[in-house]
Amino acid sequence: MKALQLTAFKQPGELVEVDQPEPGPGEVLIRIGGAGACHSDLHLMHDFEPGMMPWNPPFTLGHENAGWVEALGAGVSGLEVGEAVAVYGPWGCGLCRRCALGMENYCERPDLTGAAVGGLGADGGMAPYMVVPAVRHVVPIGDLDPAEAAPLTDAGLTPYHAVKRALPLLTPGTTAVVIGVGGLGHMAVQMLRALSPATVIAVDQRPEALRLAESVGAHHGVVSDDEAAATIRDLSGGQGADVVLDCVGADATLALGAAASRVLGQLTIVGIAGGTLPMSFFSIPYEVSVATTYWGSLPELHEVLAMARSGIITPHVTRFDLDEAPSVYERLAAGEIEGRAVIVPTS
Ligand code: NAD
Ligand code: ZN
Ligand code: ZN
């Protein structure tokens, strides 16, 4: 079968011919109905060096996946062949305390797994078929379309985790800012609107991205220019943002997040553009908490899928064939994708 593989860091993905996988004992074979093209893949292609990750290419890209159960390995039960499912992406050991809570994104025994997951070190979903190593990573999606469910497993799950931990701060009269309203950010906006009474401000450098953010519920769209921090302060009654989700993570967006934050606020770094935020007593308003977040938990994925099933959140998806995958990443890098591009390998 054809697969889009990363064959080396700092190289674009390549369409290659690989063997169709078979599920081993305990494994599940998925026929892929959608594999989202995440900006993290661009970091693999442009920024990451050998040695930065505990794993190396080659592997098939695609770490946000959904499709249908094609075959069950020996000993697997509880799923029907043909059933529509999403793949929980962060594969932990399943044994440690974090994994026991469903927080496999923060597995404490990466030595047991090598820390490789489908699309990031191990073969992912940019191919007609993908093997998932344990049935607990497979979540039935009911009547959701796999091409729409795929982005929910990362572009949905990652901001959901970041939004959920911020909710205690988002009481009536507060302000939440999402910087970078692409794949993750346009989902964050919808979740903030659905789950909090906060005023939601979207920030991006691209007017098309701001238009999408406003169409999915942002109260305001702000261009990320030199005036952005002052504009956010004005829009929040002079106080600044109680919560900032930086879905870019560059020097400029981190500086903007700090400048736009309110005393006692929360600045969450979701994007991995490699920027740094200098911290000193006077560089950030008093008691602003700064944290990174990585992906989300399995219970949170169930919650995200439930929100999508009830129509509270809807990913803005553009579908592409597998043959188009290399050019999809070029378009993503050029800022020409709105919402999420999803590869549909078996269309
Ligand atoms: P995307 O390309 O779909 O969206 C990024 C958006 O940010 C675009 O709309 C772009 O115009 C905007 N942007 C870029 N630079 C900007 C700037 N200086 N100011 C304002 N806006 C700017 O990307 P995505 O797939 O949503 O991913 C976003 C980031 O999150 C990436 O760095 C990705 O690697 C990272 N990511 C992190 C996790 C995690 O677990 N922490 C998970 C998935 C993705
Ligand atoms: Zn991702
Ligand atoms: Zn673990």
mmCIF file of C-alpha atoms and ligand atoms in Angstrom:
data_model
loop_
_atom_site.group_PDB
_atom_site.id
_atom_site.type_symbol
_atom_site.label_atom_id
_atom_site.label_comp_id
_atom_site.label_asym_id
_atom_site.label_seq_id
_atom_site.Cartn_x
_atom_site.Cartn_y
_atom_site.Cartn_z
ATOM 1 C CA MET A 1 0.000 0.000 0.000
ATOM 2 C CA LYS A 2 1.008 3.630 -0.423
ATOM 3 C CA ALA A 3 2.034 5.615 2.680
ATOM 4 C CA LEU A 4 3.258 9.144 3.385
ATOM 5 C CA GLN A 5 6.436 8.592 5.363
ATOM 6 C CA LEU A 6 8.924 10.813 7.087
ATOM 7 C CA THR A 7 12.175 9.257 5.912
ATOM 8 C CA ALA A 8 14.501 11.734 7.668
ATOM 9 C CA PHE A 9 14.206 14.794 9.911
ATOM 10 C CA LYS A 10 14.309 18.127 8.076
ATOM 11 C CA GLN A 11 12.899 16.494 4.933
ATOM 12 C CA PRO A 12 9.390 16.687 3.488
ATOM 13 C CA GLY A 13 7.186 13.605 3.745
ATOM 14 C CA GLU A 14 7.536 11.109 0.899
ATOM 15 C CA LEU A 15 4.950 8.827 -0.709
ATOM 16 C CA VAL A 16 6.415 5.314 -0.609
ATOM 17 C CA GLU A 17 5.179 1.750 -1.091
ATOM 18 C CA VAL A 18 5.015 -0.290 2.162
ATOM 19 C CA ASP A 19 3.592 -3.672 3.174
ATOM 20 C CA GLN A 20 -0.001 -3.686 4.363
ATOM 21 C CA PRO A 21 0.208 -4.393 8.133
ATOM 22 C CA GLU A 22 -1.421 -7.323 9.947
ATOM 23 C CA PRO A 23 -2.643 -7.019 13.533
ATOM 24 C CA GLY A 24 -0.626 -9.096 16.010
ATOM 25 C CA PRO A 25 -2.002 -10.443 19.304
ATOM 26 C CA GLY A 26 -3.790 -7.691 21.237
ATOM 27 C CA GLU A 27 -3.633 -5.278 18.284
ATOM 28 C CA VAL A 28 -6.337 -3.685 16.135
ATOM 29 C CA LEU A 29 -6.084 -3.008 12.399
ATOM 30 C CA ILE A 30 -7.828 0.220 11.385
ATOM 31 C CA ARG A 31 -8.904 1.158 7.861
ATOM 32 C CA ILE A 32 -8.176 4.873 7.883
ATOM 33 C CA GLY A 33 -11.073 7.211 7.111
ATOM 34 C CA GLY A 34 -9.186 10.366 7.999
ATOM 35 C CA ALA A 35 -5.711 11.426 9.089
ATOM 36 C CA GLY A 36 -5.264 15.080 10.056
ATOM 37 C CA ALA A 37 -2.253 17.082 8.887
ATOM 38 C CA CYS A 38 -0.912 18.683 12.078
ATOM 39 C CA HIS A 39 1.561 21.546 12.191
ATOM 40 C CA SER A 40 3.731 19.362 14.466
ATOM 41 C CA ASP A 41 4.541 17.303 11.364
ATOM 42 C CA LEU A 42 5.962 20.486 9.830
ATOM 43 C CA HIS A 43 8.210 20.862 12.890
ATOM 44 C CA LEU A 44 9.476 17.309 12.175
ATOM 45 C CA MET A 45 10.090 18.272 8.545
ATOM 46 C CA HIS A 46 11.693 21.673 9.235
ATOM 47 C CA ASP A 47 12.981 22.030 12.791
ATOM 48 C CA PHE A 48 13.686 18.730 14.543
ATOM 49 C CA GLU A 49 17.219 17.298 14.573
ATOM 50 C CA PRO A 50 18.242 13.676 15.043
ATOM 51 C CA GLY A 51 18.600 13.066 18.790
ATOM 52 C CA MET A 52 15.848 15.499 19.805
ATOM 53 C CA MET A 53 13.282 12.731 20.104
ATOM 54 C CA PRO A 54 13.713 9.235 21.559
ATOM 55 C CA TRP A 55 12.778 7.822 18.128
ATOM 56 C CA ASN A 56 13.816 8.360 14.528
ATOM 57 C CA PRO A 57 12.405 8.101 10.999
ATOM 58 C CA PRO A 58 11.378 6.308 8.898
ATOM 59 C CA PHE A 59 7.729 5.970 9.877
ATOM 60 C CA THR A 60 4.344 6.736 8.344
ATOM 61 C CA LEU A 61 3.061 10.193 9.312
ATOM 62 C CA GLY A 62 -0.419 10.954 10.637
ATOM 63 C CA HIS A 63 -0.978 11.126 14.414
ATOM 64 C CA GLU A 64 -4.646 12.194 14.389
ATOM 65 C CA ASN A 65 -6.577 9.262 13.051
ATOM 66 C CA ALA A 66 -10.015 7.747 12.746
ATOM 67 C CA GLY A 67 -11.556 5.079 10.553
ATOM 68 C CA TRP A 68 -13.160 1.666 10.809
ATOM 69 C CA VAL A 69 -12.086 -1.542 12.542
ATOM 70 C CA GLU A 70 -10.748 -3.773 9.776
ATOM 71 C CA ALA A 71 -9.490 -6.758 11.778
ATOM 72 C CA LEU A 72 -8.878 -7.747 15.383
ATOM 73 C CA GLY A 73 -5.663 -9.407 16.541
ATOM 74 C CA ALA A 74 -5.748 -12.583 18.635
ATOM 75 C CA GLY A 75 -7.320 -12.028 22.035
ATOM 76 C CA VAL A 76 -9.073 -8.764 21.165
ATOM 77 C CA SER A 77 -12.793 -8.478 21.826
ATOM 78 C CA GLY A 78 -15.339 -5.728 22.410
ATOM 79 C CA LEU A 79 -15.098 -4.118 18.975
ATOM 80 C CA GLU A 80 -17.007 -5.061 15.836
ATOM 81 C CA VAL A 81 -15.321 -5.285 12.454
ATOM 82 C CA GLY A 82 -16.606 -2.290 10.471
ATOM 83 C CA GLU A 83 -17.245 -0.178 13.578
ATOM 84 C CA ALA A 84 -16.247 3.503 13.252
ATOM 85 C CA VAL A 85 -13.513 4.444 15.721
ATOM 86 C CA ALA A 86 -11.038 7.173 16.617
ATOM 87 C CA VAL A 87 -7.490 6.432 17.699
ATOM 88 C CA TYR A 88 -6.271 7.854 21.015
ATOM 89 C CA GLY A 89 -2.847 9.088 19.930
ATOM 90 C CA PRO A 90 -0.535 9.210 22.976
ATOM 91 C CA TRP A 91 0.281 5.570 23.605
ATOM 92 C CA GLY A 92 1.672 5.076 27.115
ATOM 93 C CA CYS A 93 2.727 1.953 28.989
ATOM 94 C CA GLY A 94 -0.760 1.350 30.392
ATOM 95 C CA LEU A 95 0.739 0.442 33.775
ATOM 96 C CA CYS A 96 2.038 3.572 35.499
ATOM 97 C CA ARG A 97 -0.064 5.883 37.680
ATOM 98 C CA ARG A 98 -0.642 8.470 34.931
ATOM 99 C CA CYS A 99 -1.667 5.798 32.442
ATOM 100 C CA ALA A 100 -3.987 4.295 35.083
ATOM 101 C CA LEU A 101 -5.806 7.661 35.062
ATOM 102 C CA GLY A 102 -6.027 7.635 31.267
ATOM 103 C CA MET A 103 -3.305 10.303 31.065
ATOM 104 C CA GLU A 104 -1.111 8.313 28.702
ATOM 105 C CA ASN A 105 0.124 11.645 27.306
ATOM 106 C CA TYR A 106 2.125 11.894 30.536
ATOM 107 C CA CYS A 107 3.186 8.223 30.832
ATOM 108 C CA GLU A 108 5.885 7.837 33.463
ATOM 109 C CA ARG A 109 7.493 4.765 31.901
ATOM 110 C CA PRO A 110 8.401 5.810 28.326
ATOM 111 C CA ASP A 111 11.283 3.343 28.656
ATOM 112 C CA LEU A 112 8.700 0.551 28.350
ATOM 113 C CA THR A 113 7.322 1.784 25.026
ATOM 114 C CA GLY A 114 10.172 3.740 23.460
ATOM 115 C CA ALA A 115 7.765 6.712 23.496
ATOM 116 C CA ALA A 116 6.927 6.158 19.820
ATOM 117 C CA VAL A 117 3.259 6.543 18.885
ATOM 118 C CA GLY A 118 1.411 6.229 15.581
ATOM 119 C CA GLY A 119 2.625 9.034 13.318
ATOM 120 C CA LEU A 120 5.376 10.120 15.721
ATOM 121 C CA GLY A 121 8.047 7.448 15.689
ATOM 122 C CA ALA A 122 5.733 4.542 14.805
ATOM 123 C CA ASP A 123 3.576 4.102 11.691
ATOM 124 C CA GLY A 124 0.552 6.417 11.665
ATOM 125 C CA GLY A 125 -2.544 6.972 9.586
ATOM 126 C CA MET A 126 -1.381 8.548 6.321
ATOM 127 C CA ALA A 127 -1.899 5.190 4.626
ATOM 128 C CA PRO A 128 -4.959 3.044 3.955
ATOM 129 C CA TYR A 129 -4.317 0.907 7.072
ATOM 130 C CA MET A 130 -2.724 1.375 10.472
ATOM 131 C CA VAL A 131 -2.110 -0.967 13.394
ATOM 132 C CA VAL A 132 -3.021 0.224 16.905
ATOM 133 C CA PRO A 133 -1.037 -1.712 19.517
ATOM 134 C CA ALA A 134 -3.727 -1.970 22.222
ATOM 135 C CA VAL A 135 -7.508 -1.983 22.184
ATOM 136 C CA ARG A 136 -7.637 0.693 24.910
ATOM 137 C CA HIS A 137 -6.376 3.241 22.330
ATOM 138 C CA VAL A 138 -9.448 2.659 20.140
ATOM 139 C CA VAL A 139 -12.580 4.703 20.906
ATOM 140 C CA PRO A 140 -15.911 4.046 19.123
ATOM 141 C CA ILE A 141 -17.290 7.256 17.567
ATOM 142 C CA GLY A 142 -20.862 6.248 16.784
ATOM 143 C CA ASP A 143 -22.207 8.076 13.755
ATOM 144 C CA LEU A 144 -19.425 10.672 13.516
ATOM 145 C CA ASP A 145 -17.701 10.793 10.125
ATOM 146 C CA PRO A 146 -14.116 9.505 10.605
ATOM 147 C CA ALA A 147 -12.755 12.361 8.454
ATOM 148 C CA GLU A 148 -14.255 14.828 10.949
ATOM 149 C CA ALA A 149 -13.423 12.724 13.993
ATOM 150 C CA ALA A 150 -9.724 12.429 13.095
ATOM 151 C CA PRO A 151 -8.809 16.036 13.993
ATOM 152 C CA LEU A 152 -10.731 15.715 17.240
ATOM 153 C CA THR A 153 -8.029 13.325 18.514
ATOM 154 C CA ASP A 154 -5.363 16.081 18.524
ATOM 155 C CA ALA A 155 -6.552 19.432 17.130
ATOM 156 C CA GLY A 156 -9.582 18.876 19.389
ATOM 157 C CA LEU A 157 -8.103 16.972 22.329
ATOM 158 C CA THR A 158 -5.034 19.173 22.857
ATOM 159 C CA PRO A 159 -6.876 22.505 23.198
ATOM 160 C CA TYR A 160 -9.632 20.763 25.154
ATOM 161 C CA HIS A 161 -7.149 19.776 27.849
ATOM 162 C CA ALA A 162 -5.710 23.303 27.873
ATOM 163 C CA VAL A 163 -9.182 24.882 28.048
ATOM 164 C CA LYS A 164 -10.429 22.506 30.734
ATOM 165 C CA ARG A 165 -7.607 23.313 33.142
ATOM 166 C CA ALA A 166 -8.311 27.027 32.602
ATOM 167 C CA LEU A 167 -12.060 26.868 33.284
ATOM 168 C CA PRO A 168 -11.892 27.761 37.010
ATOM 169 C CA LEU A 169 -10.518 31.176 36.008
ATOM 170 C CA LEU A 170 -13.142 31.808 33.337
ATOM 171 C CA THR A 171 -15.997 33.212 35.386
ATOM 172 C CA PRO A 172 -18.486 35.761 33.975
ATOM 173 C CA GLY A 173 -16.793 38.990 32.902
ATOM 174 C CA THR A 174 -13.441 37.378 32.139
ATOM 175 C CA THR A 175 -11.480 37.210 28.881
ATOM 176 C CA ALA A 176 -9.784 34.304 27.111
ATOM 177 C CA VAL A 177 -7.354 34.798 24.239
ATOM 178 C CA VAL A 178 -6.391 32.188 21.646
ATOM 179 C CA ILE A 179 -3.228 33.060 19.714
ATOM 180 C CA GLY A 180 -2.985 31.159 16.405
ATOM 181 C CA VAL A 181 -6.417 30.082 15.202
ATOM 182 C CA GLY A 182 -5.479 27.300 12.791
ATOM 183 C CA GLY A 183 -6.198 23.610 13.364
ATOM 184 C CA LEU A 184 -5.972 23.711 17.162
ATOM 185 C CA GLY A 185 -6.978 27.325 17.689
ATOM 186 C CA HIS A 186 -10.293 27.207 15.831
ATOM 187 C CA MET A 187 -11.290 24.284 18.068
ATOM 188 C CA ALA A 188 -10.119 26.124 21.213
ATOM 189 C CA VAL A 189 -12.393 29.045 20.331
ATOM 190 C CA GLN A 190 -15.414 26.749 20.040
ATOM 191 C CA MET A 191 -14.623 24.988 23.324
ATOM 192 C CA LEU A 192 -14.182 28.263 25.192
ATOM 193 C CA ARG A 193 -17.539 29.468 23.870
ATOM 194 C CA ALA A 194 -19.257 26.190 24.721
ATOM 195 C CA LEU A 195 -17.811 25.755 28.209
ATOM 196 C CA SER A 196 -17.282 29.259 29.598
ATOM 197 C CA PRO A 197 -18.986 32.650 29.755
ATOM 198 C CA ALA A 198 -15.690 34.412 28.930
ATOM 199 C CA THR A 199 -15.245 36.924 26.136
ATOM 200 C CA VAL A 200 -13.159 35.060 23.539
ATOM 201 C CA ILE A 201 -10.551 36.944 21.510
ATOM 202 C CA ALA A 202 -8.844 35.222 18.575
ATOM 203 C CA VAL A 203 -5.416 36.454 17.463
ATOM 204 C CA ASP A 204 -3.704 35.532 14.211
ATOM 205 C CA GLN A 205 -1.520 37.069 11.536
ATOM 206 C CA ARG A 206 -3.860 35.892 8.762
ATOM 207 C CA PRO A 207 -7.210 37.616 8.169
ATOM 208 C CA GLU A 208 -8.706 34.351 6.789
ATOM 209 C CA ALA A 209 -7.913 32.584 10.065
ATOM 210 C CA LEU A 210 -9.564 35.408 12.022
ATOM 211 C CA ARG A 211 -12.630 35.186 9.790
ATOM 212 C CA LEU A 212 -12.950 31.456 10.521
ATOM 213 C CA ALA A 213 -12.449 32.094 14.261
ATOM 214 C CA GLU A 214 -15.220 34.698 14.264
ATOM 215 C CA SER A 215 -17.505 32.414 12.262
ATOM 216 C CA VAL A 216 -17.080 29.671 14.893
ATOM 217 C CA GLY A 217 -17.766 31.997 17.803
ATOM 218 C CA ALA A 218 -14.878 34.317 18.666
ATOM 219 C CA HIS A 219 -16.263 37.631 19.959
ATOM 220 C CA HIS A 220 -13.299 39.533 18.503
ATOM 221 C CA GLY A 221 -10.546 38.874 15.983
ATOM 222 C CA VAL A 222 -7.280 40.745 16.485
ATOM 223 C CA VAL A 223 -4.388 40.889 14.031
ATOM 224 C CA SER A 224 -1.119 39.984 15.789
ATOM 225 C CA ASP A 225 0.650 43.293 15.127
ATOM 226 C CA ASP A 226 2.411 45.678 17.515
ATOM 227 C CA GLU A 227 -0.939 46.971 18.730
ATOM 228 C CA ALA A 228 -2.344 43.551 19.637
ATOM 229 C CA ALA A 229 -1.551 43.598 23.378
ATOM 230 C CA ALA A 230 -3.045 47.077 23.766
ATOM 231 C CA THR A 231 -6.111 46.035 21.768
ATOM 232 C CA ILE A 232 -6.637 42.983 23.991
ATOM 233 C CA ARG A 233 -6.313 45.180 27.089
ATOM 234 C CA ASP A 234 -8.912 47.595 25.673
ATOM 235 C CA LEU A 235 -11.283 44.734 24.829
ATOM 236 C CA SER A 236 -10.939 43.382 28.383
ATOM 237 C CA GLY A 237 -11.808 46.575 30.223
ATOM 238 C CA GLY A 238 -8.176 47.564 30.633
ATOM 239 C CA GLN A 239 -7.272 44.492 32.696
ATOM 240 C CA GLY A 240 -5.897 42.026 30.159
ATOM 241 C CA ALA A 241 -6.688 38.376 29.519
ATOM 242 C CA ASP A 242 -7.422 35.978 32.377
ATOM 243 C CA VAL A 243 -6.361 33.095 30.168
ATOM 244 C CA VAL A 244 -4.110 33.028 27.106
ATOM 245 C CA LEU A 245 -3.679 29.877 25.018
ATOM 246 C CA ASP A 246 -0.678 30.328 22.760
ATOM 247 C CA CYS A 247 -1.191 27.879 19.896
ATOM 248 C CA VAL A 248 1.953 29.121 18.132
ATOM 249 C CA GLY A 249 4.728 29.267 20.740
ATOM 250 C CA ALA A 250 7.078 31.655 18.929
ATOM 251 C CA ASP A 251 9.071 34.411 20.665
ATOM 252 C CA ALA A 252 6.617 37.039 19.415
ATOM 253 C CA THR A 253 3.461 35.200 20.483
ATOM 254 C CA LEU A 254 4.859 34.351 23.919
ATOM 255 C CA ALA A 255 5.790 38.007 24.401
ATOM 256 C CA LEU A 256 2.303 39.004 23.284
ATOM 257 C CA GLY A 257 0.749 36.472 25.665
ATOM 258 C CA ALA A 258 2.745 37.854 28.578
ATOM 259 C CA ALA A 259 1.981 41.460 27.651
ATOM 260 C CA ALA A 260 -1.737 40.742 27.273
ATOM 261 C CA SER A 261 -2.102 38.718 30.498
ATOM 262 C CA ARG A 262 -3.960 39.913 33.560
ATOM 263 C CA VAL A 263 -2.587 39.748 37.105
ATOM 264 C CA LEU A 264 -3.352 36.233 38.464
ATOM 265 C CA GLY A 265 -3.917 34.958 34.930
ATOM 266 C CA GLN A 266 -2.808 31.835 33.114
ATOM 267 C CA LEU A 267 -0.606 31.611 30.034
ATOM 268 C CA THR A 268 -0.591 28.158 28.441
ATOM 269 C CA ILE A 269 1.990 27.309 25.807
ATOM 270 C CA VAL A 270 0.487 24.796 23.397
ATOM 271 C CA GLY A 271 2.415 25.620 20.211
ATOM 272 C CA ILE A 272 5.918 24.284 19.765
ATOM 273 C CA ALA A 273 7.430 26.862 17.429
ATOM 274 C CA GLY A 274 10.476 26.880 19.703
ATOM 275 C CA GLY A 275 10.203 30.401 21.140
ATOM 276 C CA THR A 276 11.267 31.343 24.653
ATOM 277 C CA LEU A 277 9.622 33.547 27.250
ATOM 278 C CA PRO A 278 12.123 35.400 29.434
ATOM 279 C CA MET A 279 10.868 35.252 33.026
ATOM 280 C CA SER A 280 11.837 37.791 35.622
ATOM 281 C CA PHE A 281 10.034 39.559 38.427
ATOM 282 C CA PHE A 282 8.870 42.417 36.204
ATOM 283 C CA SER A 283 8.608 40.662 32.824
ATOM 284 C CA ILE A 284 5.116 39.309 33.384
ATOM 285 C CA PRO A 285 2.149 40.523 35.479
ATOM 286 C CA TYR A 286 2.066 39.315 39.101
ATOM 287 C CA GLU A 287 1.011 35.707 39.697
ATOM 288 C CA VAL A 288 0.542 34.774 36.055
ATOM 289 C CA SER A 289 1.038 31.005 35.834
ATOM 290 C CA VAL A 290 2.877 29.737 32.787
ATOM 291 C CA ALA A 291 2.597 26.102 31.714
ATOM 292 C CA THR A 292 3.078 23.933 28.680
ATOM 293 C CA THR A 293 0.523 21.244 27.895
ATOM 294 C CA TYR A 294 0.955 18.103 25.807
ATOM 295 C CA TRP A 295 -2.029 16.433 24.093
ATOM 296 C CA GLY A 296 -4.776 15.187 26.472
ATOM 297 C CA SER A 297 -6.149 12.200 28.340
ATOM 298 C CA LEU A 298 -8.316 9.323 27.166
ATOM 299 C CA PRO A 299 -11.312 10.461 29.290
ATOM 300 C CA GLU A 300 -10.906 13.908 27.719
ATOM 301 C CA LEU A 301 -11.014 12.358 24.240
ATOM 302 C CA HIS A 302 -14.352 10.758 25.158
ATOM 303 C CA GLU A 303 -15.575 14.211 26.223
ATOM 304 C CA VAL A 304 -14.384 15.862 22.998
ATOM 305 C CA LEU A 305 -16.093 13.178 20.897
ATOM 306 C CA ALA A 306 -19.284 13.628 22.924
ATOM 307 C CA MET A 307 -19.219 17.375 22.284
ATOM 308 C CA ALA A 308 -18.797 16.774 18.552
ATOM 309 C CA ARG A 309 -21.614 14.200 18.488
ATOM 310 C CA SER A 310 -23.957 16.680 20.131
ATOM 311 C CA GLY A 311 -22.949 19.388 17.656
ATOM 312 C CA ILE A 312 -21.377 21.736 20.250
ATOM 313 C CA ILE A 313 -18.046 21.714 18.382
ATOM 314 C CA THR A 314 -17.429 21.111 14.686
ATOM 315 C CA PRO A 315 -13.988 20.927 13.124
ATOM 316 C CA HIS A 316 -13.660 22.894 9.893
ATOM 317 C CA VAL A 317 -12.239 20.168 7.654
ATOM 318 C CA THR A 318 -10.955 20.099 4.072
ATOM 319 C CA ARG A 319 -10.467 16.600 2.655
ATOM 320 C CA PHE A 320 -7.566 15.538 0.429
ATOM 321 C CA ASP A 321 -6.478 12.288 -1.228
ATOM 322 C CA LEU A 322 -3.314 10.541 -0.032
ATOM 323 C CA ASP A 323 -1.554 11.515 -3.279
ATOM 324 C CA GLU A 324 -2.093 15.161 -2.352
ATOM 325 C CA ALA A 325 -0.529 14.797 1.116
ATOM 326 C CA PRO A 326 2.920 16.223 0.233
ATOM 327 C CA SER A 327 1.331 19.355 -1.237
ATOM 328 C CA VAL A 328 -1.030 19.644 1.748
ATOM 329 C CA TYR A 329 1.982 20.145 4.033
ATOM 330 C CA GLU A 330 3.369 22.759 1.646
ATOM 331 C CA ARG A 331 0.041 24.574 1.805
ATOM 332 C CA LEU A 332 -0.074 24.283 5.602
ATOM 333 C CA ALA A 333 3.422 25.781 5.812
ATOM 334 C CA ALA A 334 2.346 28.613 3.499
ATOM 335 C CA GLY A 335 -0.694 29.422 5.671
ATOM 336 C CA GLU A 336 -3.128 28.277 2.988
ATOM 337 C CA ILE A 337 -5.183 25.828 5.081
ATOM 338 C CA GLU A 338 -8.181 26.974 7.139
ATOM 339 C CA GLY A 339 -9.111 24.796 10.099
ATOM 340 C CA ARG A 340 -7.730 21.305 9.479
ATOM 341 C CA ALA A 341 -6.651 19.468 6.321
ATOM 342 C CA VAL A 342 -7.536 15.787 6.542
ATOM 343 C CA ILE A 343 -6.072 13.088 4.321
ATOM 344 C CA VAL A 344 -8.665 10.475 3.329
ATOM 345 C CA PRO A 345 -6.501 7.585 2.082
ATOM 346 C CA THR A 346 -9.261 5.151 1.178
ATOM 347 C CA SER A 347 -11.614 7.481 -0.690
HETATM 348 P P1 NAD B 1 -1.803 25.536 12.104
HETATM 349 O O1 NAD B 1 -0.741 25.778 11.119
HETATM 350 O O2 NAD B 1 -3.049 24.862 11.679
HETATM 351 O O3 NAD B 1 -2.229 26.902 12.801
HETATM 352 C C1 NAD B 1 -1.277 27.823 13.290
HETATM 353 C C2 NAD B 1 -1.913 29.198 13.207
HETATM 354 O O4 NAD B 1 -1.039 30.118 13.863
HETATM 355 C C3 NAD B 1 -2.103 29.695 11.778
HETATM 356 O O5 NAD B 1 -3.407 30.189 11.607
HETATM 357 C C4 NAD B 1 -1.060 30.792 11.641
HETATM 358 O O6 NAD B 1 -1.462 31.839 10.783
HETATM 359 C C5 NAD B 1 -0.957 31.277 13.073
HETATM 360 N N1 NAD B 1 0.315 31.937 13.379
HETATM 361 C C6 NAD B 1 1.567 31.527 13.055
HETATM 362 N N2 NAD B 1 2.476 32.405 13.531
HETATM 363 C C7 NAD B 1 1.782 33.382 14.147
HETATM 364 C C8 NAD B 1 2.145 34.569 14.835
HETATM 365 N N3 NAD B 1 3.437 34.934 14.974
HETATM 366 N N4 NAD B 1 1.167 35.341 15.356
HETATM 367 C C9 NAD B 1 -0.134 34.985 15.223
HETATM 368 N N5 NAD B 1 -0.548 33.867 14.587
HETATM 369 C C10 NAD B 1 0.411 33.083 14.055
HETATM 370 O O7 NAD B 1 -1.106 24.716 13.313
HETATM 371 P P2 NAD B 1 -1.780 23.677 14.343
HETATM 372 O O8 NAD B 1 -1.775 22.341 13.739
HETATM 373 O O9 NAD B 1 -2.988 24.283 14.916
HETATM 374 O O10 NAD B 1 -0.629 23.636 15.468
HETATM 375 C C11 NAD B 1 -0.335 24.797 16.225
HETATM 376 C C12 NAD B 1 0.904 24.559 17.072
HETATM 377 O O11 NAD B 1 0.573 23.620 18.107
HETATM 378 C C13 NAD B 1 2.079 23.946 16.326
HETATM 379 O O12 NAD B 1 3.283 24.468 16.864
HETATM 380 C C14 NAD B 1 1.965 22.481 16.661
HETATM 381 O O13 NAD B 1 3.195 21.803 16.538
HETATM 382 C C15 NAD B 1 1.522 22.563 18.096
HETATM 383 N N6 NAD B 1 0.867 21.387 18.653
HETATM 384 C C16 NAD B 1 1.086 21.150 19.964
HETATM 385 C C17 NAD B 1 0.451 20.096 20.568
HETATM 386 C C18 NAD B 1 0.685 19.843 22.030
HETATM 387 O O14 NAD B 1 0.357 18.763 22.506
HETATM 388 N N7 NAD B 1 1.186 20.795 22.775
HETATM 389 C C19 NAD B 1 -0.414 19.282 19.843
HETATM 390 C C20 NAD B 1 -0.648 19.573 18.497
HETATM 391 C C21 NAD B 1 -0.010 20.648 17.910
HETATM 392 ZN ZN ZN B 2 -0.428 17.118 16.369
HETATM 393 ZN ZN ZN B 3 2.537 4.788 31.574
#
